[in-house]
Short mmCIF file of C-alpha atoms and ligand atoms in Angstrom, two decimals:
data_model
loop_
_atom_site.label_atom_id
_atom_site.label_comp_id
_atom_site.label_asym_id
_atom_site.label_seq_id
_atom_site.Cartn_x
_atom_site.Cartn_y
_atom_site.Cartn_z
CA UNK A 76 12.63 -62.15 -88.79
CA UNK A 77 11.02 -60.45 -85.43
CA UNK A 78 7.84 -59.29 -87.91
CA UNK A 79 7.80 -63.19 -89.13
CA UNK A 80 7.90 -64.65 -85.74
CA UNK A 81 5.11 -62.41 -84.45
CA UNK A 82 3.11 -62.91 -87.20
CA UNK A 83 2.68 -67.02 -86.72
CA UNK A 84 -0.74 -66.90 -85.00
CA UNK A 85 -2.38 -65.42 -87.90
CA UNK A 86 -0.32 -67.60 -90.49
CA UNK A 87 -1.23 -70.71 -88.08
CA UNK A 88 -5.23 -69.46 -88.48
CA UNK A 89 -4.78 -69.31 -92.49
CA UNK A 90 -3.58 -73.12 -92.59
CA UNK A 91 -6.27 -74.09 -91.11
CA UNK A 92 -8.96 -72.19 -92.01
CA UNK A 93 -11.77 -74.17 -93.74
CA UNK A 94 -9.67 -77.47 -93.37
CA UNK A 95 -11.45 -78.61 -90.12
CA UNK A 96 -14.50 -81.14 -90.47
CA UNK A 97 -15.77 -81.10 -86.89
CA UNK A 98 -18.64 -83.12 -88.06
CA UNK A 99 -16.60 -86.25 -88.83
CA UNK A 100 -13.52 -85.37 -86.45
CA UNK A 101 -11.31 -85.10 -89.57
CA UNK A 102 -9.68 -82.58 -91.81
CA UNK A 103 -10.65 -81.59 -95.69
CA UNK A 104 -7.86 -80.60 -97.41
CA UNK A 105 -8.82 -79.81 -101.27
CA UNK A 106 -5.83 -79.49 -103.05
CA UNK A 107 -4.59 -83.28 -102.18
CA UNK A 108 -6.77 -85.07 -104.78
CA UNK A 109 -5.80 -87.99 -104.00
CA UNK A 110 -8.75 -90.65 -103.17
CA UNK A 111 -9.51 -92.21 -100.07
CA UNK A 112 -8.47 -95.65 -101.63
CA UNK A 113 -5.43 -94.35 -103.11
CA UNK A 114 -4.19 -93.30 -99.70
CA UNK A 115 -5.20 -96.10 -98.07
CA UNK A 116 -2.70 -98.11 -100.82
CA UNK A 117 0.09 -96.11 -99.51
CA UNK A 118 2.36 -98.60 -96.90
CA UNK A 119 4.90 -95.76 -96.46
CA UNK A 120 5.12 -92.14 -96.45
CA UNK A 121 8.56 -90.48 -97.77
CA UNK A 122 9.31 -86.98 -96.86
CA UNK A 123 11.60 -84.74 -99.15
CA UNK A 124 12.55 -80.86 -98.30
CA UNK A 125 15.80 -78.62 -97.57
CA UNK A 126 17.22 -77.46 -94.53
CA UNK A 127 14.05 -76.26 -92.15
CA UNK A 128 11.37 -77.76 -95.15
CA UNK A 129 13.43 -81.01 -94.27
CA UNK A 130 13.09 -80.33 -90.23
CA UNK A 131 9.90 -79.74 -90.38
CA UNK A 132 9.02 -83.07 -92.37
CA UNK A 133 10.64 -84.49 -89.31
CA UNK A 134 7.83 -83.69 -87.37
CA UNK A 135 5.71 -84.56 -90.06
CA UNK A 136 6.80 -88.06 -89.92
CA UNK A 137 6.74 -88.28 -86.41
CA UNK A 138 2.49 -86.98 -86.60
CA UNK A 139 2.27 -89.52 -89.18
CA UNK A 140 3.31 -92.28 -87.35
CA UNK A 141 1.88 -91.43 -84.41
CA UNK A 142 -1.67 -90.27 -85.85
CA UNK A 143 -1.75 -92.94 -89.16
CA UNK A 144 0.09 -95.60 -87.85
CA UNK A 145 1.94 -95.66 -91.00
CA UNK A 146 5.70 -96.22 -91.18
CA UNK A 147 7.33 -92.16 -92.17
CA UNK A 148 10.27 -90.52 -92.23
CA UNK A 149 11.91 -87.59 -93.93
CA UNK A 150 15.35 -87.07 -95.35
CA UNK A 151 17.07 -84.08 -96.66
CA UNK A 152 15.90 -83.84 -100.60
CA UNK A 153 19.58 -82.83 -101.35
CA UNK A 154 21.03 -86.49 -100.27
CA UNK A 155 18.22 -88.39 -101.70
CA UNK A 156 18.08 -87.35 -104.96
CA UNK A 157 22.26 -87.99 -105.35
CA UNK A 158 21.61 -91.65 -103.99
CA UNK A 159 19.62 -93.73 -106.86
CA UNK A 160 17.09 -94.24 -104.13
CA UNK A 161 14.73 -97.26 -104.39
CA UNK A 162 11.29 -95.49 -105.33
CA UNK A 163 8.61 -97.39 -104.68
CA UNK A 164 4.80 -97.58 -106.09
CA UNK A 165 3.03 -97.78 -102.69
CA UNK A 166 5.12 -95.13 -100.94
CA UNK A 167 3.57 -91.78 -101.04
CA UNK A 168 5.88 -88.96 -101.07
CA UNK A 169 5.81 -85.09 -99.70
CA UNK A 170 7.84 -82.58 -101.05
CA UNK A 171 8.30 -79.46 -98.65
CA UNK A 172 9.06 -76.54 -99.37
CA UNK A 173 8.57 -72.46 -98.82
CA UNK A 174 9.89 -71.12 -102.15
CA UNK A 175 8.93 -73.85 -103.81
CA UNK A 176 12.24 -73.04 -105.87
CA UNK A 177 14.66 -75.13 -104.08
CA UNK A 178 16.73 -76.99 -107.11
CA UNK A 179 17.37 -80.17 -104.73
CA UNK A 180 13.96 -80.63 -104.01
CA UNK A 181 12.73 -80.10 -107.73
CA UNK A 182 15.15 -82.78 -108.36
CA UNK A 183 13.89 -84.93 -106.16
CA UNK A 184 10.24 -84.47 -107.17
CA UNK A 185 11.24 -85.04 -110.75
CA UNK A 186 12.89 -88.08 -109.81
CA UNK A 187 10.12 -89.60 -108.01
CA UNK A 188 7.95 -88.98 -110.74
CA UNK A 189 9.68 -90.49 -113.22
CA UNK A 190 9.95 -93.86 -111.63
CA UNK A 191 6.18 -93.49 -111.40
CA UNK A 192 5.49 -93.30 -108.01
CA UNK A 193 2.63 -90.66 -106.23
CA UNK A 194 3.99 -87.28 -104.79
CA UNK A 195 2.21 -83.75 -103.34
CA UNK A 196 3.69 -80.65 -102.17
CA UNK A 197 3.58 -78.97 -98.97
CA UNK A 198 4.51 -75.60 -100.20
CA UNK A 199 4.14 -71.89 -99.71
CA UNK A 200 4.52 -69.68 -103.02
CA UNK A 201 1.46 -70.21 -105.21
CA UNK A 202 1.83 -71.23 -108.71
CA UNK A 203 5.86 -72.22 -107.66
CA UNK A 204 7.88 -74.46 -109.92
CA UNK A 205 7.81 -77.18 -107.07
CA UNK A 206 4.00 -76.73 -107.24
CA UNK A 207 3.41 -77.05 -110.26
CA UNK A 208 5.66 -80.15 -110.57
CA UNK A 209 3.96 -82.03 -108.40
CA UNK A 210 0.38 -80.82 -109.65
CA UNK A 211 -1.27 -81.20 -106.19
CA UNK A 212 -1.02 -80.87 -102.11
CA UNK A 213 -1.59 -78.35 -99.48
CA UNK A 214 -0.37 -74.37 -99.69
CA UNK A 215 0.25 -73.32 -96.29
CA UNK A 216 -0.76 -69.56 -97.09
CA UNK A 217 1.26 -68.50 -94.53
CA UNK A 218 2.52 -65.08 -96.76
CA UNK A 219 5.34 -64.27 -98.28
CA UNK A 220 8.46 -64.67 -96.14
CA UNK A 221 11.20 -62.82 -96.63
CA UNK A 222 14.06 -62.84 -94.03
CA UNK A 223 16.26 -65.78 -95.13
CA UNK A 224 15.57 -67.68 -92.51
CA UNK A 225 12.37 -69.86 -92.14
CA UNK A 226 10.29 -68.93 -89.11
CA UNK A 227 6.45 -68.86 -89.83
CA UNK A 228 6.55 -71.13 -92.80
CA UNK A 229 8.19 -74.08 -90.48
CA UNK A 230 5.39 -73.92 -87.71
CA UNK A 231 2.68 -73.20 -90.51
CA UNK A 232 4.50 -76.71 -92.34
CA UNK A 233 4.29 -78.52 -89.24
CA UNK A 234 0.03 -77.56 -88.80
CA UNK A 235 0.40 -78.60 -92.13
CA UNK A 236 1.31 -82.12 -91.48
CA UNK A 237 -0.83 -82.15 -88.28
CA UNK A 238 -4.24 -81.62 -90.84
CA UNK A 239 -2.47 -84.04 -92.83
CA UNK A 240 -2.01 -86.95 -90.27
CA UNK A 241 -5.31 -86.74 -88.91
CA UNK A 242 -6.88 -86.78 -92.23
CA UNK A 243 -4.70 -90.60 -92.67
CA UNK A 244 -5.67 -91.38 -89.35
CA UNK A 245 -9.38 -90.70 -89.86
CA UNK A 246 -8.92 -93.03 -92.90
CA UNK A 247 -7.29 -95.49 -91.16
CA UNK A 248 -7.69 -96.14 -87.03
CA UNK A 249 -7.51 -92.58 -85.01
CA UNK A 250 -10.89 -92.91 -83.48
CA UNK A 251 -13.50 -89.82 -83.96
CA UNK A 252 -12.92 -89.02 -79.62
CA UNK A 253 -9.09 -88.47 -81.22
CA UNK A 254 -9.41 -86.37 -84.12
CA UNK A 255 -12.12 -84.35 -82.05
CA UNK A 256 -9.58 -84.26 -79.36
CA UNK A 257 -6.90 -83.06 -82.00
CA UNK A 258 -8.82 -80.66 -83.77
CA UNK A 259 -9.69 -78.50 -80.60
CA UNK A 260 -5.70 -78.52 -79.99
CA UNK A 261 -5.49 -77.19 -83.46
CA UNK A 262 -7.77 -74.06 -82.81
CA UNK A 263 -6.16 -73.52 -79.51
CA UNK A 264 -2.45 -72.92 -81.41
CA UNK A 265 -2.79 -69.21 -82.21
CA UNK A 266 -3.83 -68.03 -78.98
CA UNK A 267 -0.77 -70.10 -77.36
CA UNK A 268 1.33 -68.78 -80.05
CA UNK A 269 0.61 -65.58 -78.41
CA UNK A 270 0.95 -66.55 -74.85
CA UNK A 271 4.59 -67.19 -75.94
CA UNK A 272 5.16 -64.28 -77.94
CA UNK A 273 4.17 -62.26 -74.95
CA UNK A 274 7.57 -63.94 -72.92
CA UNK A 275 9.72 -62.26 -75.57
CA UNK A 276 11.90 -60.07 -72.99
CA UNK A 277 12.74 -63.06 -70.33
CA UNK A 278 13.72 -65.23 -73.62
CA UNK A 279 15.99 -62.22 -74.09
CA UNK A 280 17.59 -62.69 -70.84
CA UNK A 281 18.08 -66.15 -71.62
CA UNK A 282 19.58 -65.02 -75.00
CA UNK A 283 22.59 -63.40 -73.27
CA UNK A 284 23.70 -67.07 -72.00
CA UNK A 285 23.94 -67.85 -75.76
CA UNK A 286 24.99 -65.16 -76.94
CA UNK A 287 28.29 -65.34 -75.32
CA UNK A 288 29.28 -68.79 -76.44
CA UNK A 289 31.09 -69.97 -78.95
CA UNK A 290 29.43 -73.42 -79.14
CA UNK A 291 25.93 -74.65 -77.87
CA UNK A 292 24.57 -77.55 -77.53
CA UNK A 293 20.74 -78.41 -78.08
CA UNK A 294 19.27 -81.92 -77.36
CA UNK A 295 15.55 -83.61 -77.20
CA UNK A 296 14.42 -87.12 -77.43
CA UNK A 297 11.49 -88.47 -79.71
CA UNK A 298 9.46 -85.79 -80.91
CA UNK A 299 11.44 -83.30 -79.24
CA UNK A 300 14.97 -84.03 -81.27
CA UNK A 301 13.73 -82.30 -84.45
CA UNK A 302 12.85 -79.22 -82.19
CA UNK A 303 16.36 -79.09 -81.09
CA UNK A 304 17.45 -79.37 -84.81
CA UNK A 305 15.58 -76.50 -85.70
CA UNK A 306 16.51 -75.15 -82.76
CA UNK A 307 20.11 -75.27 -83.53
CA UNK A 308 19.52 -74.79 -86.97
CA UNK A 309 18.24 -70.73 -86.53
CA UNK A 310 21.09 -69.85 -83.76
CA UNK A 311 23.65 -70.94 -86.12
CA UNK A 312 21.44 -69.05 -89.37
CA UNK A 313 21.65 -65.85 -87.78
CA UNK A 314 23.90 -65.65 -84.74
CA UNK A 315 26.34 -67.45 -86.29
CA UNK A 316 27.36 -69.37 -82.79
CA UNK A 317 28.19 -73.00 -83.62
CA UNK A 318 25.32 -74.86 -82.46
CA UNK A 319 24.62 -78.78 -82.38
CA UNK A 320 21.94 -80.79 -82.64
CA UNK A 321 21.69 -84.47 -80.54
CA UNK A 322 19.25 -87.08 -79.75
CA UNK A 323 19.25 -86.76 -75.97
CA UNK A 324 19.86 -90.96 -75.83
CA UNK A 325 23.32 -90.12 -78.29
CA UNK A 326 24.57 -87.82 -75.21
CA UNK A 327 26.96 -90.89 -73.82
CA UNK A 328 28.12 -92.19 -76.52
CA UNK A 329 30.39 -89.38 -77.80
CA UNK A 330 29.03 -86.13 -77.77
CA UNK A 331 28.87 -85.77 -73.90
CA UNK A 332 32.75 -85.26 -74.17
CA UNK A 333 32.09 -81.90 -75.43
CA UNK A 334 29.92 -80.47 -72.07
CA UNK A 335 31.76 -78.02 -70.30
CA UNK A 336 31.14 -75.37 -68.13
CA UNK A 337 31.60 -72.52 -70.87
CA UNK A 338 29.40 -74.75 -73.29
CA UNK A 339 25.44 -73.93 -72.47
CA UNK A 340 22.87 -77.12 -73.64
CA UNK A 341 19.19 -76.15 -74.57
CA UNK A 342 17.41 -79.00 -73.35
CA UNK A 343 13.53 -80.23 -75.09
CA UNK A 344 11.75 -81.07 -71.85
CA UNK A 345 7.89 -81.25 -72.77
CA UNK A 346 5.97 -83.28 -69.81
CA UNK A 347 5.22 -86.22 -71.58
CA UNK A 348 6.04 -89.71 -71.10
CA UNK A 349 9.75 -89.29 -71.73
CA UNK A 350 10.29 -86.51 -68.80
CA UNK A 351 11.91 -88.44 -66.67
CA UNK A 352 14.24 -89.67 -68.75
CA UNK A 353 15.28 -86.16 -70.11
CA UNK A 354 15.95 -85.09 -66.80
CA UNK A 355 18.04 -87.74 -66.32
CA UNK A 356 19.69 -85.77 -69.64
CA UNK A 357 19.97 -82.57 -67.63
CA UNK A 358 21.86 -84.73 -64.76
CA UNK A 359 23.83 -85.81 -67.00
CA UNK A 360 25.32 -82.83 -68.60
CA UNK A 361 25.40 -80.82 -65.13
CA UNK A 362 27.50 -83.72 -63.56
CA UNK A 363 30.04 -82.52 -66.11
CA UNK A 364 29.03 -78.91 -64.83
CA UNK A 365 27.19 -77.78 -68.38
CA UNK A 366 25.15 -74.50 -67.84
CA UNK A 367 21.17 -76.17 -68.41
CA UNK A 368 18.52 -74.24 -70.12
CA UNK A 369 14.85 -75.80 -70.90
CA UNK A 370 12.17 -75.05 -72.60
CA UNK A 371 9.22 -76.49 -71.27
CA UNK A 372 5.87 -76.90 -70.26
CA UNK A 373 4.28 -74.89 -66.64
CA UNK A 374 5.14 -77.13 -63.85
CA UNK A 375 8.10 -77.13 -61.77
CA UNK A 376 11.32 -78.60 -63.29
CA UNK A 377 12.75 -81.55 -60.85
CA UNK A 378 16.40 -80.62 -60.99
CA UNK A 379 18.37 -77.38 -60.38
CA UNK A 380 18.97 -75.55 -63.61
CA UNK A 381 20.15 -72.71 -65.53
CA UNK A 382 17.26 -71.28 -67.04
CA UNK A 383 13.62 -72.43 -68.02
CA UNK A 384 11.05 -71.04 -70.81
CA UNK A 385 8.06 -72.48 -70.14
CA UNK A 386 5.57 -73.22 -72.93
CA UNK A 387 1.30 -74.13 -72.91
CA UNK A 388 0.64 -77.51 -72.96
CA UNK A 389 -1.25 -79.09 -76.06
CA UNK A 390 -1.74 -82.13 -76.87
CA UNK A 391 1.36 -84.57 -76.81
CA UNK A 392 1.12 -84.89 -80.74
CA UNK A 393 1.24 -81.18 -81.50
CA UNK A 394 3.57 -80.19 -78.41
CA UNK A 395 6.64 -79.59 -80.70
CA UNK A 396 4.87 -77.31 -82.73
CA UNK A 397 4.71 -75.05 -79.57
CA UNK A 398 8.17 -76.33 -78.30
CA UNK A 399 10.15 -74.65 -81.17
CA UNK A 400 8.67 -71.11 -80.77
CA UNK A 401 10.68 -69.83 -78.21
CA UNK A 402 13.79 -71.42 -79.69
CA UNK A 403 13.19 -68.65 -82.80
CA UNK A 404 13.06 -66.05 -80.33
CA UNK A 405 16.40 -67.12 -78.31
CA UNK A 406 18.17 -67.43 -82.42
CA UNK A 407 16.10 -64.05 -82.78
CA UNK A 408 18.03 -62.13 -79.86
CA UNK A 409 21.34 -64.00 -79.57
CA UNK A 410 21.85 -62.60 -83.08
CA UNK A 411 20.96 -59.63 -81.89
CA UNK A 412 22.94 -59.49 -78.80
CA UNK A 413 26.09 -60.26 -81.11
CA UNK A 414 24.76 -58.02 -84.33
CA UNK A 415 24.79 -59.78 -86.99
CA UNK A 416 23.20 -59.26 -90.38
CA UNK A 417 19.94 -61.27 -88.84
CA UNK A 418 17.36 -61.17 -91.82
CA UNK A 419 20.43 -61.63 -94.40
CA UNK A 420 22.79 -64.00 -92.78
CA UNK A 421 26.20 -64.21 -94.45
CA UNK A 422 26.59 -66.91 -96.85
CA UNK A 423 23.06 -68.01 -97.57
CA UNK A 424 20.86 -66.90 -99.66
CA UNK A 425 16.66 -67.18 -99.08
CA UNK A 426 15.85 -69.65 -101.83
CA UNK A 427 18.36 -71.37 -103.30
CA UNK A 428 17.90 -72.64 -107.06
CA UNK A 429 21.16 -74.22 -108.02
CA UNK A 430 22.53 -77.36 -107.87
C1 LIG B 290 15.81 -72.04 -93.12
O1 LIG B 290 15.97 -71.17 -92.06
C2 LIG B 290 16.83 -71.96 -94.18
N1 LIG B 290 17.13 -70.69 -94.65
C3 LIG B 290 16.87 -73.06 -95.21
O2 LIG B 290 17.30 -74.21 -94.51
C4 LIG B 290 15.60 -73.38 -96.00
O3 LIG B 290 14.63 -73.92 -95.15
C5 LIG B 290 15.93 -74.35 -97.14
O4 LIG B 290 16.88 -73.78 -98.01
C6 LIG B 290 14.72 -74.82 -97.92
O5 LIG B 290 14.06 -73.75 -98.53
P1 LIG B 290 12.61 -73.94 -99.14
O6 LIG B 290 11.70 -74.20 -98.01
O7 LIG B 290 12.32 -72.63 -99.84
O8 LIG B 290 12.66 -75.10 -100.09
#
């Protein structure tokens, strides 16, 4: 898992390489071959993936919105395809995934296709049966991955859906001063992947917090709630300390109950337009005397709290990408604080191809 996590600024260099288009602000991604006009048909875009590929379609959505202006959203493959979901013609769906094996998501795909509607993969294995079923899309190229838990493939994924977005956006409105402005954010990533690589040990420190719980709370808002579900997501994968996952807005209304002084909260805290109001999150939760932890970006946090990882800034769109870094590295060392079994969890298995 520690060789995976180090190795993100070179898998984040392979996603993009040859898929910028400084010339026209935009992207080029090959393997999508789907038309201009065909895209610009598409009213929706559906997201379908397991487990991190689901998470990571999150933030997908989210840079789809934001960048195409184009109603998204992602749900776990594994409920959709049990639902007789309404598939519709002028939706265009992703499937995500690393193995490209996952049974549920295959299912999905298959589904979709059937009723005749357009789908692509965002996947890693080459020549993979999800690949192949859906015939077209973007390999992330991010190399084989082998600890069962998803590390480089989910930030490569989420690049992924960054090229993606402003590719739709180009078609659509994101002006040429935006994609330019996104693009240089893009080539910046591997260099502040390693900026946060380097803060490895005081992330360790951090990690003994967590690694003495037996629950954990981790909450964002926006585009920082799927970084606290992957967040929570790898501590429970590998440390095996029962860790939660909340919209920082659902706090009051039920799981604020739970804050206690034994019970540490990881708190999503980019600067962005939202700041304000997640502090207000941290004063919540230390009112009730909750240990505070934060990861977010260099500038001085308003309110007294337990612990802060601080993160470079990019731009707004892409900040989660950089958000959920350090969050692999606090899974990465809680689990081995507590020694646990951390590139073969108990349980789970690294690509799972039944039903
Ligand atoms: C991630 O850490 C997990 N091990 C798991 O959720 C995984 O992402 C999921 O099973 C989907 O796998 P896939 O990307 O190979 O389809």
């Amino acid at each position: 898992m520690r060789k995976e996590i180090a190795e993100q600024p070179d898998a984040i260099r392979r996603v993009l390489s040859g898929r910028l288009e400084p010339r026209f602000s935009t992207t080029h991604l090959g393997g999508l071959e789907l038309a201009a006009r065909e895209l610009l048909e598409a009213k929706r875009v559906k997201i379908l993936g397991c487990g991190s590929a689901y998470i990571a379609g999150c933030v997908g959505a989210q840079l789809i919105e934001q960048l195409a202006r184009i109603p998204a959203h992602a749900e776990p493959a594994s409920e959709f395809r049990y639902r007789n979901p309404v598939i519709e013609a002028d939706t265009l769906y992703i499937a995500v995934s690393q193995s490209g094996e996952t049974f549920d998501t295959l299912s999905a795909v298959q589904e979709v296709k059937r009723k005749g509607a357009r789908v692509f993969g965002i996947i890693n294995s080459v020549g993979s049966t999800i690949a192949r079923e859906c015939g077209r899309g973007l390999y992330l190229h991010a190399g084989p991955e082998v600890a069962v838990v998803s590390t480089k493939t989910f930030t490569s994924t989420a690049v992924a859906f960054a090229l993606f977005a402003i590719y739709l956006g180009r078609l659509r409105d994101l002006s040429a001063a935006n994609g330019a402005r996104l693009l240089a954010a893009l080539s910046a990533l591997p260099a502040q992947v390693e900026a946060i690589l380097a803060q490895e040990d005081r992330i360790a420190t951090i990690a003994t917090a967590f690694a003495k719980t037996r629950d954990a709370y981790f909450v964002g808002r926006a585009a920082g709630y799927p970084v606290a579900m992957e967040g929570a997501l790898k501590l429970k994968e590998v440390s095996y300390v029962h860790a939660e996952a909340y919209p920082a807005s659902e706090l009051k209304h039920g799981p604020l109950a739970l804050i206690a002084p034994e019970t540490p909260t990881l708190i999503v805290l980019p600067r962005d337009d939202l700041f304000s109001k997640n502090v207000s999150t941290i004063e919540e939760i230390r009112a009730r005397r909750g240990p505070t932890y934060v990861v977010t970006h260099p500038q001085p946090v308003p309110v007294p709290v337990d612990g802060v990882i601080e993160v470079p800034k990019s731009e707004p769109e892409l900040d989660p990408i950089l958000l959920n870094l350090p969050l692999q590295l606090l899974a990465y060392h809680v689990a081995l604080q507590r020694g646990t079994d951390i590139d073969k969890p108990r349980n789970l298995a690294k690509s799972v191809t039944v039903e």
